[in-house]
Amino acid sequence: NRAKSSLEILNEDYFEYDICSEVVTGHFEGDTLHRLEDDNSKEAVCSLGAILKYLSEVQKSDLKNIKGIDFYNDAQFMKLDVSTRRNLELVETMRGKDKKGSLLWVIDKTKTPMGKRLLRSWLEQPLLSIPKIIKRQNAVQELYLNSPLRQDEMIFLSDIHDIERLMARIVYGTANAKEVKALALTIQWLPQIKDTVEVCKSSLISDIWKDLDILDDIGCLINTAIVEDPPFTVREGGMINDGYNEELDSLRSISKNSKDIIAAIQTQEQERTGIRKLKIGYNRVFGYYIEIPNAFKEQAPEEYIRKQTLANCERYITQELKDLEAKVLGAQERIVRIEFELFDEVRKSIAGQFERIQRTASAVATLDALCSLAQTAAANNYVCPEITKGNEIEIKDGRHPVVELVLDGAPFVPNDTRLDCAGNRCAIITGPNMAGKSTYMRQVALIVLLAQIGSFVPASSARLGIVDGVFTRIGASDDLSAGQSTFMVEMSEVAAILDHATPRSLLIFDEIGRGTSTFDGMSIARAVLEFTSDSKKLGAKTLFATHYHELTELEQKIEGVLNYNIAVKKRGDEITFLRRIVRGGADESYGIEVAKLAGVPHAVVSRAKVILKELEDNDTEKPLRKAVPEKFEPEEMQVSFTLNTGSAIVEKLKTIDINTITPIEAMRLLYDLVKEAENV
């Protein structure tokens, strides 16, 4: 279950049109049914009706909180498939599934749970509407420039509880008194939040100011009714303030002062009857009673009702005493019941204001998300990108937003990017592993994505046309649960990209074709590259990293294809990755040097150099010379081949193209060669 969700299949009768239309008409007012039929066909009526029916059954409520519907259209948002979200590590890392190390980790400076959820939804649904993007940008810029205002708002927002979750529990009648009190604690900060943004001029923040209701009447109701520190349970009393309800106050007085009340009644009756030895007692059989000694029983008032005769006294009851008894004995039970009834009234009264409160919650969440983007921009030196109606991606000194924060103080090398749908459609990027090709391509995608959520971007400047989708094919992994090999997964993802991408999309291919043989892989990679870069076929903006150096010749064959490589500085056998993207194809693969950097044993590296030299000299008719490393540790072994026993190994080497082999493939090859040599 990849989505970590459960699935329940509903019966067909849930989706019958007549039943669903009745449910929808009964729940919503106005022309909702006609809008659904006109805009989204009858299937939408059936879907909505089934959802409402199912929710009412499982929630056991009338769903009063669902006041309206909004029509979702994926044409409003950038296309981001599951593979792209994973490869770009938008909300979690690929390895540990942690938030730290993801793009969300970088930009999430929110202070409220609602803001946190909203920011994540923005990140997963970048906008395609230029006016909406610019509206967010302007709000972020105003908060970015006004640091004191932004800092004040973030302080106020820190004390805001999750209004959306609280209201859901209040509406469904499951919220306890502590949760209702938490709403009041949140409401007390709303006036300060609203007053602070009143000076803002941007359209989006002005909308926030208008939508932000300070809810003082609701806060007053809660604080008047609910005690300062209420209990968790709602069935044991102790929730309602003194003075809120007269009957409750009376019962509490009786419960707390029953002995004093009985003593007062006893004194009152003694004075009224003149019987100084009159006493009021209690037993479980008769409850409260008046006891008069036999010497005074003739003075008992007529309204006294004889209940028991003893040897030396008579016991009586009165209606006043029975009423008091009922109050005292049932007081605590009635207190609990009345408190719950009063609390439920408060809860229902708040639920009746759902739309006001929800609108305020949405305004608070939006302000929180905007402050988060502004704070990120200020802390990390981001700039506001220019959003255009064109197809260009022009980035000056672009940086990877995550990588630059995890370098422990080491400087991040920025790079420029220029892509469009004309003369810069496709960039073929060559260079050794670990040099930074993947980081560069991902940073371009992340900058585009950040720009289209309305955020500032990590660059010195950026001019970006709207991208309708980002598609990635990065890395290789088996999907054993689905019975798919590495190559099958790779080709399935490539097929999905070619099927859904448009000329306004951004495509990122990292080493496609590696899951099969060298020539098959190179052929597939070239065919894909030709298809995506040809303006008569797809013509999408493409970043294409490869070790197949033969593909660099496409620069001369297809208009809009340009070669780039990662600059490397070499001193003898030592190499240094400069992390700089420069024009032209890579002149060497540096596979052996990378293997050395990765910690491959010196003996293997030295032997690989000998094999590479002989292959480059095309000297395969002669036996391979014995590797003579400069120094060997005693436990290391040398491998040599002779003409008579090494022919099979030589034939295997003839099939290898050293210019396209990857470091890991080279290591596997050497491992196999060593194993074969051991059997000679």
XYZ file of C-alpha atoms in Angstrom:
680
model
C 0.000 0.000 0.000
C 2.240 2.798 -1.277
C -0.129 5.640 -0.452
C -0.541 4.393 3.140
C -4.304 4.625 2.755
C -7.220 2.247 3.198
C -9.764 1.386 0.528
C -13.435 0.669 1.050
C -15.648 -0.399 -1.860
C -19.167 1.036 -1.600
C -22.256 -0.700 -2.927
C -23.558 0.395 -6.311
C -26.729 1.862 -4.796
C -24.595 4.581 -3.207
C -24.085 5.987 -6.695
C -27.639 5.854 -8.062
C -28.359 9.227 -9.617
C -31.868 9.757 -8.226
C -30.779 9.000 -4.654
C -27.629 11.102 -4.943
C -29.446 14.087 -6.424
C -31.863 14.000 -3.467
C -28.968 13.894 -1.004
C -27.206 16.800 -2.707
C -30.390 18.885 -2.987
C -31.262 18.189 0.646
C -27.837 19.158 1.919
C -26.995 22.217 -0.174
C -29.092 25.249 -0.892
C -29.254 27.158 -4.160
C -28.265 25.878 -7.574
C -25.539 23.444 -6.500
C -27.173 20.509 -8.292
C -27.507 22.437 -11.561
C -23.893 23.622 -11.346
C -22.720 20.066 -10.908
C -24.776 18.839 -13.841
C -23.796 21.726 -16.103
C -20.089 21.900 -15.296
C -19.104 18.381 -14.382
C -21.831 16.065 -15.746
C -24.067 13.753 -13.757
C -21.112 11.671 -12.568
C -20.167 14.544 -10.260
C -23.655 14.456 -8.697
C -23.300 10.718 -8.067
C -19.836 11.138 -6.566
C -20.825 13.988 -4.262
C -24.043 12.270 -3.203
C -22.191 9.050 -2.380
C -19.591 10.947 -0.332
C -22.239 12.835 1.656
C -24.213 9.665 2.307
C -21.129 7.768 3.422
C -19.912 10.583 5.699
C -23.297 10.953 7.378
C -23.281 7.230 8.146
C -19.775 7.010 9.556
C -19.824 10.389 11.357
C -23.370 9.954 12.725
C -23.998 13.663 12.224
C -25.795 16.023 9.850
C -22.533 17.393 8.325
C -23.516 21.014 8.977
C -19.876 22.030 8.610
C -19.968 21.198 4.890
C -21.476 24.427 3.600
C -20.309 24.517 0.001
C -18.271 22.803 -2.684
C -15.294 23.849 -4.740
C -14.497 22.457 -8.159
C -10.981 21.062 -8.477
C -9.329 21.210 -11.862
C -5.827 19.819 -12.333
C -5.327 22.390 -15.087
C -4.912 24.947 -12.278
C -1.724 23.313 -11.000
C 1.632 22.088 -12.240
C 1.781 18.370 -13.003
C 3.981 16.558 -10.494
C 3.767 12.778 -10.612
C 4.769 10.464 -7.775
C 8.188 9.788 -9.288
C 8.975 13.503 -9.585
C 7.855 14.276 -6.024
C 10.103 11.479 -4.785
C 13.108 12.324 -6.964
C 13.019 16.021 -6.124
C 12.495 15.188 -2.414
C 9.782 17.791 -2.049
C 8.404 16.766 1.354
C 10.663 13.884 2.434
C 14.038 12.397 1.587
C 14.259 9.319 -0.607
C 16.395 7.305 1.774
C 15.190 7.983 5.269
C 11.734 9.407 4.463
C 12.642 12.310 6.760
C 11.417 15.865 6.440
C 14.929 17.139 7.166
C 16.792 17.311 3.885
C 13.653 17.942 1.819
C 12.568 21.175 0.138
C 9.722 21.500 2.654
C 12.307 21.427 5.450
C 14.024 24.448 3.894
C 10.969 26.656 3.416
C 8.831 25.591 6.394
C 9.195 28.292 9.018
C 5.482 28.201 9.848
C 4.234 28.631 13.412
C 0.765 27.068 13.175
C -0.450 23.599 12.169
C -2.820 25.183 9.623
C 0.022 27.132 8.021
C 2.164 24.012 7.908
C -0.527 22.067 6.046
C -1.218 24.942 3.669
C 2.453 25.445 2.807
C 2.808 21.748 2.033
C -0.254 21.880 -0.236
C 1.244 24.893 -2.044
C 4.464 22.964 -2.544
C 2.626 19.947 -3.948
C 0.412 22.102 -6.180
C 2.438 24.891 -7.839
C 0.257 27.408 -9.654
C -0.096 27.932 -13.400
C -1.910 31.277 -13.196
C 0.505 34.197 -13.536
C -1.809 36.662 -11.698
C -2.163 34.270 -8.745
C 1.596 33.688 -8.596
C 2.332 37.415 -8.692
C -0.318 38.036 -6.027
C 1.536 35.677 -3.685
C 4.901 37.130 -4.707
C 3.792 40.648 -3.829
C 2.626 39.515 -0.392
C 5.883 37.650 0.247
C 7.876 40.683 -0.903
C 6.003 43.039 1.441
C 6.683 40.755 4.397
C 10.279 40.244 3.221
C 10.945 43.982 3.138
C 9.177 44.709 6.443
C 11.221 42.581 8.819
C 9.814 44.046 12.096
C 6.237 43.379 10.987
C 7.145 39.843 9.888
C 8.876 39.056 13.174
C 5.932 40.410 15.198
C 3.456 38.317 13.235
C 5.541 35.166 13.688
C 5.583 35.777 17.461
C 1.802 36.207 17.551
C 1.269 33.150 15.336
C 3.351 30.989 17.687
C 0.450 30.955 20.187
C -2.232 30.001 17.663
C -3.740 26.545 18.104
C -5.024 24.343 15.279
C -8.328 26.141 14.655
C -9.297 23.860 11.763
C -8.927 20.653 13.783
C -10.585 22.217 16.849
C -13.577 23.302 14.774
C -13.928 19.868 13.221
C -14.168 18.347 16.712
C -16.524 21.080 17.918
C -18.850 20.635 14.935
C -18.951 16.859 15.363
C -19.554 17.220 19.105
C -16.380 15.441 20.194
C -14.396 18.418 21.523
C -13.829 18.557 25.272
C -13.678 21.686 27.415
C -9.880 21.965 27.134
C -10.133 22.076 23.341
C -12.883 24.688 23.455
C -10.732 26.714 25.857
C -7.805 26.381 23.423
C -9.958 28.124 20.826
C -10.474 31.023 23.246
C -6.714 31.206 23.892
C -6.202 31.477 20.132
C -8.903 34.132 19.724
C -7.146 36.439 22.172
C -4.258 36.846 19.682
C -6.409 37.622 16.642
C -6.798 41.380 17.303
C -3.011 41.825 17.411
C -2.530 39.763 14.255
C -5.171 41.780 12.422
C -3.982 45.169 13.653
C -0.396 44.435 12.591
C -1.250 43.659 8.938
C -3.652 46.592 8.575
C -0.812 48.731 7.201
C 0.056 46.244 4.434
C -0.755 47.243 0.859
C -0.426 43.986 -1.114
C -3.686 42.537 -2.402
C -3.363 39.125 -0.754
C -2.555 40.507 2.706
C -5.409 42.998 2.338
C -7.701 40.025 1.674
C -6.312 38.353 4.783
C -7.079 41.477 6.836
C -10.669 41.487 5.564
C -11.211 37.762 6.219
C -9.621 37.836 9.656
C -12.515 38.061 12.132
C -11.327 38.735 15.687
C -14.200 36.545 16.996
C -14.432 38.494 20.235
C -18.036 37.379 20.864
C -17.021 33.725 20.690
C -14.007 34.296 22.903
C -16.213 36.120 25.434
C -18.742 33.274 25.434
C -16.050 30.650 26.048
C -14.284 32.610 28.782
C -17.572 33.407 30.518
C -18.772 29.818 30.435
C -15.631 27.672 30.767
C -13.270 27.640 33.756
C -9.614 28.571 33.288
C -8.284 25.025 33.553
C -11.092 22.599 32.667
C -10.802 18.804 33.027
C -10.309 16.490 30.047
C -13.582 14.648 30.573
C -16.964 16.287 29.995
C -18.967 13.830 32.114
C -17.681 14.640 35.594
C -18.399 18.362 35.904
C -15.950 21.060 36.896
C -16.134 22.794 33.479
C -18.554 25.694 33.958
C -17.709 28.955 35.723
C -19.565 30.141 38.826
C -22.110 32.815 37.980
C -22.830 31.469 34.482
C -26.093 29.693 35.437
C -28.315 30.340 38.469
C -29.584 26.780 38.846
C -26.057 25.403 38.683
C -24.864 27.936 41.255
C -27.734 26.954 43.580
C -26.959 23.261 43.284
C -23.267 23.864 43.897
C -24.132 25.914 46.978
C -26.332 23.116 48.264
C -23.701 20.484 47.573
C -20.920 22.445 49.253
C -22.953 23.847 52.191
C -25.507 21.112 52.948
C -24.467 20.821 56.639
C -24.768 24.550 57.147
C -28.155 24.561 55.449
C -29.440 21.736 57.680
C -28.162 23.514 60.794
C -29.877 26.703 59.686
C -33.174 24.888 59.164
C -32.848 23.244 62.579
C -32.349 26.640 64.259
C -35.225 28.064 62.281
C -37.603 25.265 63.396
C -36.476 25.467 67.019
C -37.302 29.142 67.103
C -40.595 28.705 65.246
C -41.885 25.841 67.433
C -40.269 26.871 70.704
C -38.903 23.289 71.072
C -35.242 23.799 71.987
C -34.491 20.063 71.880
C -35.750 19.692 68.269
C -33.083 18.082 66.080
C -32.734 17.249 62.411
C -31.157 13.867 61.661
C -30.593 11.532 58.733
C -30.750 7.812 58.033
C -30.766 5.789 54.860
C -34.340 4.593 55.325
C -36.158 7.898 55.866
C -33.573 10.362 54.704
C -33.694 13.696 56.577
C -36.166 13.870 59.535
C -37.124 16.113 62.487
C -36.804 14.464 65.880
C -38.874 15.766 68.871
C -38.675 14.255 72.420
C -41.957 12.798 73.749
C -42.196 15.560 76.352
C -42.604 18.112 73.550
C -44.467 16.124 70.881
C -47.732 17.897 71.652
C -46.086 21.133 70.439
C -45.326 19.690 66.982
C -46.880 21.852 64.223
C -49.726 20.424 62.177
C -47.721 20.430 58.968
C -45.233 17.970 60.486
C -45.889 14.489 59.155
C -45.245 11.693 61.704
C -42.912 9.115 60.167
C -41.665 6.981 63.105
C -42.378 6.517 66.781
C -39.589 5.547 69.141
C -39.547 4.920 72.891
C -38.479 8.425 73.846
C -39.234 10.515 70.769
C -41.208 11.044 67.613
C -39.736 11.565 64.138
C -41.374 13.767 61.544
C -40.805 14.934 57.994
C -41.837 18.118 56.214
C -42.195 19.000 52.565
C -39.380 21.557 52.913
C -37.108 18.855 54.317
C -37.980 16.402 51.529
C -37.281 19.068 48.885
C -33.945 19.834 50.517
C -33.139 16.137 50.696
C -33.843 15.734 47.001
C -31.621 18.700 46.247
C -28.747 17.631 48.490
C -28.740 13.956 47.568
C -29.169 14.570 43.831
C -27.173 17.744 43.671
C -23.869 16.276 42.407
C -25.558 14.115 39.814
C -27.613 17.051 38.631
C -24.559 19.317 38.658
C -22.758 16.960 36.270
C -25.795 16.711 34.006
C -26.455 20.466 33.924
C -22.760 21.229 33.322
C -22.700 18.922 30.314
C -25.909 20.459 28.959
C -24.496 23.967 29.361
C -21.177 22.949 27.793
C -22.978 21.313 24.876
C -24.957 24.520 24.341
C -21.706 26.489 24.212
C -20.212 23.944 21.815
C -23.247 24.093 19.513
C -23.257 27.870 19.636
C -19.616 27.903 18.462
C -20.384 25.306 15.776
C -23.081 27.623 14.462
C -20.339 30.152 13.675
C -18.348 27.613 11.660
C -18.081 29.673 8.476
C -16.760 32.762 10.297
C -14.208 30.761 12.235
C -13.136 28.677 9.234
C -12.627 31.815 7.139
C -10.465 33.246 9.907
C -8.497 30.001 10.175
C -7.837 30.100 6.431
C -6.649 33.715 6.675
C -4.313 32.857 9.563
C -2.917 29.851 7.660
C -2.272 31.951 4.552
C -0.514 34.663 6.562
C 1.597 32.007 8.305
C 2.631 30.419 4.990
C 3.510 33.806 3.491
C 5.593 34.743 6.542
C 7.381 31.400 6.216
C 8.322 32.065 2.581
C 9.429 35.612 3.415
C 11.520 34.423 6.363
C 13.164 31.745 4.207
C 13.971 34.312 1.521
C 15.496 36.693 4.060
C 17.523 34.001 5.840
C 18.887 32.353 2.667
C 19.411 35.323 0.347
C 16.679 34.486 -2.185
C 15.452 36.867 -4.910
C 12.028 37.502 -6.390
C 11.848 35.829 -9.839
C 10.263 37.538 -12.828
C 7.333 35.468 -14.116
C 6.713 35.860 -17.864
C 4.278 34.608 -20.493
C 7.128 33.099 -22.481
C 8.805 29.683 -22.388
C 12.211 30.685 -21.064
C 14.048 29.518 -17.960
C 16.826 32.022 -17.337
C 18.568 31.649 -13.995
C 21.647 33.598 -12.946
C 23.779 32.039 -10.194
C 21.185 29.419 -9.298
C 21.708 27.329 -6.166
C 20.218 24.103 -4.816
C 18.054 25.236 -1.862
C 18.670 22.084 0.203
C 22.284 21.266 -0.648
C 23.523 24.770 0.149
C 22.160 24.404 3.697
C 23.778 21.037 4.421
C 27.331 21.859 3.323
C 28.427 22.774 6.860
C 29.733 26.163 5.841
C 31.398 25.079 2.598
C 30.570 27.466 -0.269
C 27.993 26.312 -2.802
C 29.083 26.867 -6.410
C 26.203 28.599 -8.248
C 25.422 27.956 -11.906
C 23.522 29.695 -14.665
C 20.747 28.083 -16.689
C 19.212 29.046 -19.984
C 16.438 26.948 -21.501
C 13.640 27.774 -23.897
C 11.586 26.176 -26.650
C 13.789 27.551 -29.429
C 17.577 27.518 -29.616
C 18.077 26.235 -26.037
C 15.580 23.411 -25.828
C 17.859 20.651 -24.623
C 21.039 20.631 -22.551
C 23.085 17.430 -22.753
C 25.218 17.354 -19.615
C 28.263 15.093 -19.457
C 30.879 14.631 -16.796
C 31.935 12.176 -14.095
C 29.739 10.860 -11.336
C 29.843 12.861 -8.086
C 30.670 16.009 -10.039
C 27.249 17.587 -9.506
C 25.137 16.851 -12.610
C 22.152 15.574 -10.615
C 22.375 18.433 -8.122
C 22.392 20.954 -10.951
C 19.393 19.479 -12.739
C 17.390 19.161 -9.533
C 18.153 22.741 -8.538
C 16.716 24.004 -11.836
C 13.505 22.056 -11.211
C 13.275 23.241 -7.599
C 13.822 26.881 -8.562
C 11.030 26.641 -11.136
C 8.773 24.959 -8.603
C 9.496 27.527 -5.879
C 8.779 30.357 -8.297
C 5.374 28.920 -9.171
C 4.260 28.652 -5.552
C 4.940 32.375 -5.242
C 8.219 32.021 -3.369
C 11.503 33.788 -3.855
C 14.255 31.570 -5.317
C 17.936 30.825 -4.556
C 19.641 32.801 -7.325
C 20.940 36.281 -8.042
C 18.189 36.709 -10.655
C 15.641 34.566 -12.458
C 13.318 35.067 -15.413
C 10.886 32.207 -15.779
C 8.010 31.316 -18.063
C 5.243 29.102 -16.717
C 6.067 25.384 -16.688
C 2.964 23.186 -16.810
C 4.714 20.105 -15.455
C 8.034 18.810 -14.181
C 8.902 15.224 -15.089
C 11.980 13.366 -13.855
C 13.704 10.072 -14.556
C 16.465 9.795 -12.003
C 18.257 6.753 -10.640
C 17.282 3.126 -10.999
C 15.637 0.689 -8.641
C 13.802 -2.599 -8.848
C 10.106 -2.758 -8.018
C 10.030 -6.346 -6.829
C 6.527 -6.133 -5.406
C 5.212 -5.287 -8.879
C 7.477 -7.824 -10.561
C 9.431 -5.160 -12.431
C 13.183 -5.067 -13.022
C 15.335 -1.958 -12.877
C 15.117 -1.510 -16.629
C 11.351 -2.077 -16.661
C 10.841 0.586 -13.987
C 13.058 2.959 -15.935
C 11.236 2.434 -19.218
C 7.807 2.686 -17.549
C 8.737 6.082 -16.136
C 10.155 7.232 -19.481
C 6.942 6.100 -21.203
C 4.813 8.027 -18.713
C 6.888 11.173 -19.260
C 6.659 11.006 -23.052
C 2.920 10.375 -22.787
C 2.077 13.290 -20.458
C 4.675 15.977 -21.177
C 3.903 19.015 -23.327
C 6.150 21.627 -24.986
C 5.711 23.774 -21.833
C 6.998 21.013 -19.529
C 10.432 20.674 -17.967
C 12.014 17.231 -18.386
C 14.938 15.882 -16.394
C 16.623 12.669 -17.517
C 19.533 11.356 -15.489
C 21.390 8.426 -17.057
C 18.550 6.678 -18.861
C 19.383 3.429 -20.623
C 21.809 2.173 -17.974
C 19.589 -0.730 -16.972
C 20.349 -2.704 -20.147
C 23.331 -3.423 -22.397
C 25.549 -0.564 -23.505
C 24.391 -0.358 -27.113
C 20.711 -0.900 -26.307
C 20.869 1.730 -23.586
C 22.645 4.235 -25.794
C 20.140 3.665 -28.587
C 17.184 4.196 -26.286
C 18.763 7.287 -24.734
C 19.371 8.799 -28.163
C 15.858 8.021 -29.389
C 14.331 9.607 -26.289
C 16.574 12.646 -26.633
C 15.678 13.081 -30.288
C 11.960 12.835 -29.525
C 11.957 15.316 -26.631
C 14.207 17.886 -28.334
C 12.587 17.817 -31.786
C 10.132 20.722 -32.002
C 8.025 18.749 -34.496
C 7.506 15.969 -31.945
C 7.643 17.193 -28.349
C 10.118 20.057 -28.168
C 10.060 20.376 -24.378
C 12.752 22.030 -22.283
C 15.059 19.160 -21.299
C 18.070 18.568 -19.082
C 19.717 15.309 -20.121
C 22.652 13.932 -18.117
C 24.479 11.000 -19.663
C 27.700 9.014 -19.778
C 27.090 8.149 -23.425
C 29.528 10.639 -24.930
C 28.333 9.666 -28.409
C 25.144 11.637 -27.737
C 27.066 14.901 -27.743
C 27.190 14.756 -31.544
C 23.454 15.604 -31.581
C 24.389 19.255 -31.051
C 25.323 19.392 -34.718
C 22.299 17.381 -35.868
C 19.309 18.783 -33.951
C 18.557 22.464 -33.579
C 18.210 23.539 -29.947
C 20.462 20.793 -28.536
C 23.514 22.125 -26.697
C 26.341 20.327 -24.904
C 27.414 21.166 -21.371
C 29.755 19.490 -18.942
C 30.873 19.732 -15.342
C 34.297 21.372 -15.157
C 36.994 19.175 -13.624
C 40.547 20.149 -12.675
C 43.110 17.362 -13.050
C 46.609 17.277 -11.591
C 48.310 14.011 -12.401
C 46.072 11.277 -11.036
C 44.193 13.675 -8.769
C 40.963 15.343 -9.855
C 38.950 18.168 -8.318
C 35.295 18.774 -9.152
C 34.800 22.478 -9.801
C 30.956 22.082 -9.767
C 30.725 24.593 -12.613
C 28.554 23.960 -15.696
C 30.420 24.985 -18.875
C 29.679 24.718 -22.598
C 30.918 21.708 -24.522
C 31.053 17.964 -23.962
C 33.320 16.272 -21.420
C 36.630 15.151 -22.875
C 37.091 12.335 -20.356
C 34.836 10.226 -18.143
C 37.216 10.143 -15.140
C 35.602 6.880 -14.053
C 38.781 5.434 -12.569
C 39.554 8.647 -10.701
C 36.065 8.654 -9.229
C 36.515 5.033 -8.164
C 39.686 6.090 -6.379
C 37.874 8.931 -4.636
C 35.167 6.489 -3.579
C 37.747 4.335 -1.790
C 38.231 1.456 -4.238
C 41.432 -0.425 -3.250
C 44.647 0.813 -4.825
C 45.319 -2.547 -6.479
C 42.000 -2.462 -8.333
C 42.455 1.160 -9.403
C 45.944 0.468 -10.698
C 44.797 -2.592 -12.603
C 41.913 -0.601 -14.114
C 44.381 1.960 -15.441
C 46.371 -0.763 -17.199
C 43.231 -2.236 -18.731
C 42.033 1.210 -19.836
C 45.397 2.013 -21.458
C 45.459 -1.233 -23.398
C 41.885 -0.781 -24.561
C 42.646 2.751 -25.688
C 45.678 1.483 -27.589
C 43.428 -1.179 -29.132
C 46.088 -3.687 -28.183
C 43.773 -6.639 -27.607
C 45.720 -9.117 -29.782
C 48.527 -9.226 -27.234
C 48.251 -10.606 -23.742
C 47.352 -7.969 -21.187
C 50.412 -6.799 -19.317
C 50.725 -7.546 -15.666
C 49.644 -4.680 -13.480
C 52.568 -3.317 -11.518
C 51.265 -0.948 -8.877
C 53.761 1.339 -7.272
C 53.189 -0.201 -3.858
C 51.289 -3.264 -2.681
C 50.250 -4.222 0.791
C 51.250 -7.826 1.618
C 47.661 -9.074 1.642
C 46.860 -7.629 -1.796
C 47.025 -9.868 -4.829
C 48.205 -9.151 -8.358
C 46.326 -10.521 -11.330
C 48.013 -11.518 -14.603
C 46.718 -13.185 -17.730
C 48.580 -15.243 -20.326
C 47.786 -15.640 -23.986
C 46.877 -19.320 -23.659
C 44.610 -19.054 -20.615
C 43.215 -15.556 -20.960
C 41.515 -15.686 -24.355
C 38.004 -15.737 -22.856
C 38.850 -12.728 -20.735
C 40.308 -10.926 -23.732
C 37.167 -11.620 -25.757
C 35.048 -10.185 -22.957
C 37.170 -7.048 -22.859
C 36.737 -6.577 -26.603
C 33.024 -5.971 -26.099
C 33.511 -3.178 -23.547
C 33.326 0.477 -24.570
C 35.460 2.198 -21.950
C 34.003 5.614 -22.826
C 30.493 4.627 -21.810
C 31.083 2.255 -18.932
C 30.130 3.615 -15.525
C 32.324 3.298 -12.416
C 30.068 0.689 -10.831
C 30.017 -1.337 -14.058
C 33.824 -1.127 -14.173
C 34.033 -2.453 -10.635
C 31.697 -5.338 -11.453
C 33.733 -6.131 -14.568
C 36.967 -6.181 -12.601
C 35.369 -8.387 -9.962
C 34.278 -10.897 -12.624
C 37.724 -10.823 -14.247
C 39.412 -11.539 -10.926
C 37.081 -14.481 -10.305
C 37.775 -15.919 -13.751
C 41.513 -15.433 -13.285
C 41.414 -17.345 -9.995
C 40.147 -20.379 -11.897
C 42.957 -20.264 -14.465
